[in-house]
mmCIF file of C-alpha atoms in Angstrom:
data_model
loop_
_atom_site.group_PDB
_atom_site.id
_atom_site.type_symbol
_atom_site.label_atom_id
_atom_site.label_comp_id
_atom_site.label_asym_id
_atom_site.label_seq_id
_atom_site.Cartn_x
_atom_site.Cartn_y
_atom_site.Cartn_z
ATOM 1 C CA MET A 1 19.195 30.951 -47.586
ATOM 2 C CA ILE A 2 19.678 29.488 -51.250
ATOM 3 C CA GLU A 3 21.371 25.679 -51.910
ATOM 4 C CA LYS A 4 23.197 25.904 -54.708
ATOM 5 C CA GLU A 5 25.115 23.395 -56.856
ATOM 6 C CA TYR A 6 28.558 23.516 -58.357
ATOM 7 C CA THR A 7 30.744 21.320 -60.506
ATOM 8 C CA VAL A 8 34.331 21.204 -59.203
ATOM 9 C CA PHE A 9 36.905 19.352 -60.947
ATOM 10 C CA LEU A 10 39.192 17.733 -57.453
ATOM 11 C CA GLY A 11 42.594 15.317 -60.388
ATOM 12 C CA ARG A 12 40.557 14.757 -63.063
ATOM 13 C CA LYS A 13 37.539 13.621 -61.825
ATOM 14 C CA GLU A 14 33.911 15.517 -61.954
ATOM 15 C CA GLN A 15 33.059 16.173 -58.503
ATOM 16 C CA VAL A 16 29.755 17.927 -57.209
ATOM 17 C CA VAL A 17 29.190 20.900 -54.708
ATOM 18 C CA HIS A 18 26.251 21.680 -52.584
ATOM 19 C CA SER A 19 26.822 24.867 -50.158
ATOM 20 C CA SER A 20 23.944 26.797 -48.424
ATOM 21 C CA VAL A 21 24.298 31.106 -48.906
ATOM 22 C CA LEU A 22 21.892 33.990 -48.515
ATOM 23 C CA ASP A 23 20.122 35.707 -51.685
ATOM 24 C CA TYR A 24 16.847 36.699 -51.838
ATOM 25 C CA LEU A 25 13.743 36.740 -53.541
ATOM 26 C CA PRO A 26 14.111 38.777 -57.041
ATOM 27 C CA PHE A 27 11.440 41.415 -56.380
ATOM 28 C CA THR A 28 10.380 44.561 -58.624
ATOM 29 C CA TYR A 29 10.149 48.182 -57.883
ATOM 30 C CA HIS A 30 7.000 50.096 -59.549
ATOM 31 C CA ILE A 31 7.698 54.099 -59.050
ATOM 32 C CA THR A 32 4.727 55.965 -60.055
ATOM 33 C CA VAL A 33 5.548 59.660 -60.950
ATOM 34 C CA GLN A 34 4.028 62.568 -62.545
ATOM 35 C CA ASN A 35 6.372 65.238 -64.725
ATOM 36 C CA ARG A 36 3.836 68.603 -64.529
ATOM 37 C CA GLY A 37 5.904 70.550 -66.945
ATOM 38 C CA GLU A 38 5.591 70.294 -70.263
ATOM 39 C CA ALA A 39 8.702 68.471 -71.894
ATOM 40 C CA LYS A 40 9.789 64.989 -72.190
ATOM 41 C CA THR A 41 12.294 64.914 -68.998
ATOM 42 C CA ARG A 42 14.834 62.345 -67.894
ATOM 43 C CA LEU A 43 14.351 62.217 -63.679
ATOM 44 C CA VAL A 44 17.075 60.008 -61.710
ATOM 45 C CA PHE A 45 15.277 57.670 -59.460
ATOM 46 C CA ARG A 46 17.354 57.284 -55.603
ATOM 47 C CA VAL A 47 15.941 54.459 -53.448
ATOM 48 C CA PHE A 48 17.218 53.802 -50.550
ATOM 49 C CA LEU A 49 16.332 51.186 -47.563
ATOM 50 C CA ALA A 50 16.702 51.425 -43.424
ATOM 51 C CA PRO A 51 15.922 49.734 -40.353
ATOM 52 C CA VAL A 52 12.628 51.131 -38.892
ATOM 53 C CA LYS A 53 13.647 53.090 -35.542
ATOM 54 C CA TYR A 54 11.709 55.473 -33.584
ATOM 55 C CA ALA A 55 13.930 56.408 -31.092
ATOM 56 C CA GLU A 56 16.210 58.409 -32.933
ATOM 57 C CA ASN A 57 15.028 61.339 -34.991
ATOM 58 C CA LEU A 58 16.197 61.611 -39.046
ATOM 59 C CA ASP A 59 19.043 63.250 -38.610
ATOM 60 C CA GLN A 60 20.579 60.486 -35.305
ATOM 61 C CA ARG A 61 19.791 57.185 -38.326
ATOM 62 C CA ARG A 62 20.234 58.710 -41.814
ATOM 63 C CA ASN A 63 23.448 56.844 -41.661
ATOM 64 C CA ASP A 64 21.263 53.825 -41.829
ATOM 65 C CA PHE A 65 19.578 54.180 -44.781
ATOM 66 C CA VAL A 66 22.130 52.255 -47.709
ATOM 67 C CA GLU A 67 21.887 53.357 -51.462
ATOM 68 C CA LEU A 68 19.580 50.089 -52.853
ATOM 69 C CA ASP A 69 19.486 51.913 -56.653
ATOM 70 C CA ARG A 70 19.893 54.821 -58.722
ATOM 71 C CA PHE A 71 19.445 54.292 -62.371
ATOM 72 C CA VAL A 72 17.795 57.248 -65.193
ATOM 73 C CA GLY A 73 13.923 56.993 -66.837
ATOM 74 C CA GLU A 74 12.313 59.533 -69.461
ATOM 75 C CA VAL A 75 8.357 60.884 -68.677
ATOM 76 C CA GLU A 76 6.637 62.594 -71.152
ATOM 77 C CA GLY A 77 5.593 66.196 -70.607
ATOM 78 C CA GLY A 78 2.254 66.481 -68.458
ATOM 79 C CA ALA A 79 2.054 62.952 -68.195
ATOM 80 C CA LYS A 80 1.460 60.403 -65.195
ATOM 81 C CA ARG A 81 4.157 56.871 -65.734
ATOM 82 C CA THR A 82 4.668 54.087 -63.335
ATOM 83 C CA ILE A 83 8.287 52.773 -64.011
ATOM 84 C CA THR A 84 8.810 49.423 -63.222
ATOM 85 C CA ARG A 85 12.246 48.643 -62.741
ATOM 86 C CA GLN A 86 14.439 45.015 -61.342
ATOM 87 C CA SER A 87 16.050 44.322 -58.493
ATOM 88 C CA ASP A 88 18.414 42.816 -60.276
ATOM 89 C CA GLN A 89 19.414 45.637 -62.303
ATOM 90 C CA SER A 90 20.604 47.426 -59.394
ATOM 91 C CA SER A 91 23.466 50.534 -60.246
ATOM 92 C CA VAL A 92 25.433 48.790 -56.885
ATOM 93 C CA LEU A 93 25.890 44.857 -57.494
ATOM 94 C CA VAL A 94 28.687 44.008 -59.462
ATOM 95 C CA PRO A 95 28.565 42.630 -62.517
ATOM 96 C CA SER A 96 26.444 38.643 -63.373
ATOM 97 C CA SER A 97 30.517 36.573 -63.835
ATOM 98 C CA PRO A 98 29.767 33.140 -65.754
ATOM 99 C CA SER A 99 29.520 29.446 -63.386
ATOM 100 C CA PHE A 100 31.492 26.522 -64.488
ATOM 101 C CA GLN A 101 29.086 25.471 -66.417
ATOM 102 C CA ASP A 102 28.434 28.147 -68.572
ATOM 103 C CA ILE A 103 31.794 27.951 -70.342
ATOM 104 C CA ARG A 104 31.224 24.324 -70.836
ATOM 105 C CA GLU A 105 28.179 24.725 -72.160
ATOM 106 C CA GLY A 106 30.073 27.484 -74.411
ATOM 107 C CA ASN A 107 26.996 30.702 -73.436
ATOM 108 C CA ILE A 108 29.678 32.979 -73.553
ATOM 109 C CA ASP A 109 28.944 36.015 -76.137
ATOM 110 C CA THR A 110 31.991 37.662 -74.561
ATOM 111 C CA CYS A 111 35.204 38.069 -74.033
ATOM 112 C CA GLU A 112 36.469 41.378 -72.219
ATOM 113 C CA PRO A 113 37.391 41.414 -68.586
ATOM 114 C CA LEU A 114 34.387 40.609 -65.865
ATOM 115 C CA CYS A 115 34.678 43.415 -63.810
ATOM 116 C CA GLY A 116 34.936 42.768 -59.328
ATOM 117 C CA CYS A 117 33.735 45.776 -58.441
ATOM 118 C CA GLY A 118 30.025 46.606 -56.987
ATOM 119 C CA TRP A 119 27.836 45.463 -54.077
ATOM 120 C CA PRO A 120 27.750 40.483 -53.701
ATOM 121 C CA ARG A 121 24.558 39.967 -55.712
ATOM 122 C CA ASN A 122 23.087 37.742 -53.023
ATOM 123 C CA LEU A 123 23.997 40.186 -50.691
ATOM 124 C CA LEU A 124 21.864 43.541 -52.391
ATOM 125 C CA ILE A 125 19.046 42.798 -49.449
ATOM 126 C CA PRO A 126 20.015 42.303 -45.185
ATOM 127 C CA ARG A 127 18.869 38.602 -44.250
ATOM 128 C CA GLY A 128 15.147 39.928 -41.901
ATOM 129 C CA THR A 129 14.228 38.497 -39.646
ATOM 130 C CA ALA A 130 11.821 35.024 -39.000
ATOM 131 C CA PRO A 131 8.672 37.226 -37.800
ATOM 132 C CA GLY A 132 10.164 40.062 -40.466
ATOM 133 C CA MET A 133 11.896 42.770 -39.678
ATOM 134 C CA ARG A 134 10.156 46.445 -40.424
ATOM 135 C CA ALA A 135 12.254 48.682 -42.768
ATOM 136 C CA ASP A 136 12.343 51.825 -44.406
ATOM 137 C CA LEU A 137 12.288 52.515 -48.246
ATOM 138 C CA TYR A 138 12.560 55.739 -49.485
ATOM 139 C CA VAL A 139 12.652 57.683 -52.931
ATOM 140 C CA LEU A 140 13.874 60.722 -54.496
ATOM 141 C CA VAL A 141 12.863 61.410 -57.783
ATOM 142 C CA THR A 142 15.213 64.710 -59.500
ATOM 143 C CA ASP A 143 15.660 66.156 -63.017
ATOM 144 C CA TRP A 144 19.129 64.021 -64.730
ATOM 145 C CA GLY A 145 19.336 67.734 -66.557
ATOM 146 C CA GLU A 146 20.484 69.300 -63.213
ATOM 147 C CA ASP A 147 22.052 66.435 -61.808
ATOM 148 C CA ALA A 148 23.972 64.227 -64.548
ATOM 149 C CA VAL A 149 27.344 65.605 -65.457
ATOM 150 C CA ASP A 150 26.980 64.528 -68.742
ATOM 151 C CA THR A 151 22.841 64.013 -69.588
ATOM 152 C CA ASP A 152 23.462 61.422 -72.706
ATOM 153 C CA ALA A 153 25.226 59.166 -69.281
ATOM 154 C CA THR A 154 23.298 55.696 -68.629
ATOM 155 C CA LEU A 155 23.960 54.603 -64.664
ATOM 156 C CA SER A 156 24.392 51.248 -65.961
ATOM 157 C CA GLY A 157 26.826 48.664 -64.247
ATOM 158 C CA SER A 158 27.793 48.651 -60.862
ATOM 159 C CA VAL A 159 28.080 52.739 -61.392
ATOM 160 C CA SER A 160 27.662 54.217 -57.991
ATOM 161 C CA TYR A 161 29.839 52.232 -56.151
ATOM 162 C CA CYS A 162 32.716 51.392 -58.571
ATOM 163 C CA GLY A 163 32.166 55.208 -61.145
ATOM 164 C CA LYS A 164 32.198 54.412 -64.798
ATOM 165 C CA ARG A 165 34.579 51.185 -66.440
ATOM 166 C CA ASP A 166 35.502 53.436 -69.419
ATOM 167 C CA GLY A 167 37.841 55.400 -67.321
ATOM 168 C CA SER A 168 35.422 59.045 -67.738
ATOM 169 C CA VAL A 169 34.189 61.443 -65.051
ATOM 170 C CA PHE A 170 31.995 59.477 -62.979
ATOM 171 C CA PRO A 171 27.719 61.059 -64.445
ATOM 172 C CA ASP A 172 26.082 62.243 -61.257
ATOM 173 C CA ARG A 173 27.110 65.748 -59.888
ATOM 174 C CA ARG A 174 25.959 64.293 -56.232
ATOM 175 C CA ASN A 175 28.180 63.652 -54.372
ATOM 176 C CA MET A 176 27.291 60.009 -52.902
ATOM 177 C CA GLY A 177 25.057 59.161 -50.596
ATOM 178 C CA PHE A 178 22.473 62.349 -51.515
ATOM 179 C CA PRO A 179 20.354 63.088 -50.285
ATOM 180 C CA PHE A 180 21.346 61.159 -47.007
ATOM 181 C CA ASP A 181 24.694 63.240 -47.376
ATOM 182 C CA ARG A 182 24.400 65.785 -44.735
ATOM 183 C CA GLU A 183 21.817 66.962 -41.980
ATOM 184 C CA LEU A 184 18.860 66.900 -42.758
ATOM 185 C CA GLY A 185 16.714 69.301 -40.636
ATOM 186 C CA PHE A 186 14.155 66.570 -40.210
ATOM 187 C CA ASP A 187 13.371 64.983 -36.996
ATOM 188 C CA THR A 188 10.900 61.975 -39.393
ATOM 189 C CA LEU A 189 10.937 59.889 -42.522
ATOM 190 C CA GLU A 190 7.206 60.735 -42.917
ATOM 191 C CA GLU A 191 8.041 64.980 -41.695
ATOM 192 C CA MET A 192 11.152 64.629 -44.362
ATOM 193 C CA VAL A 193 7.932 63.267 -47.365
ATOM 194 C CA GLY A 194 5.706 65.525 -46.963
ATOM 195 C CA SER A 195 8.082 68.269 -47.340
ATOM 196 C CA VAL A 196 9.941 67.120 -51.001
ATOM 197 C CA PRO A 197 7.141 66.982 -52.938
ATOM 198 C CA ASN A 198 9.522 64.598 -55.582
ATOM 199 C CA SER A 199 10.120 61.849 -52.540
ATOM 200 C CA ALA A 200 7.991 58.712 -51.549
ATOM 201 C CA ALA A 201 8.613 56.428 -48.386
ATOM 202 C CA THR A 202 6.821 52.674 -47.526
ATOM 203 C CA GLU A 203 7.736 50.312 -45.041
ATOM 204 C CA VAL A 204 8.150 47.309 -45.831
ATOM 205 C CA THR A 205 8.632 43.609 -44.300
ATOM 206 C CA ILE A 206 12.232 41.945 -44.760
ATOM 207 C CA THR A 207 11.110 38.084 -44.120
ATOM 208 C CA PHE A 208 14.032 35.390 -43.425
ATOM 209 C CA LEU A 209 12.634 31.604 -44.340
ATOM 210 C CA GLY A 210 15.264 29.346 -43.956
ATOM 211 C CA LEU A 211 17.162 27.201 -46.543
ATOM 212 C CA GLN A 212 15.393 27.538 -49.876
ATOM 213 C CA SER A 213 15.697 25.303 -52.841
ATOM 214 C CA ASP A 214 17.814 26.943 -55.919
#
């Protein structure tokens, strides 16, 4: 929860308004991947999050997994590389919009209309709890050469939810939510990771910190 300050006009008077909004602290993914082939390969990284549950098998909880990000990266043949990705680069988030202060101070470098499609930028991560909510973070890495409609296409902007703004074909051949769009045949996430070597999972804790200053 973050306290934000906004400038608004009431009649001809400028007023400062304070409001509290749910938000999260920015974070970075560090994903280590090894290319066992000889040629440079473009890979697509699919990142998902779900609350930890022990009472249900994976097919019963697969709809709990929410896509946090989907992006393309390159790895040289025979190389091992750690891919870094900032949370605010997510392919599900609505593009940033300028504030009133940005407009007043001339910090706008484009006249293009803003796209309002995508998940709210402050709600990428669930609120969590004060003691800490446990969640599973899952990453699947596949060959973009096999998955892409156009291998030169990128997954920029809010493409995961909204497609391409230029009207072109959705760049990913896989269904939305893949691989959780179908029955998986595994009892646990650990079993799935053990059987799918191009995937990984880790448990994270999401802690609600209360009201913070912006």
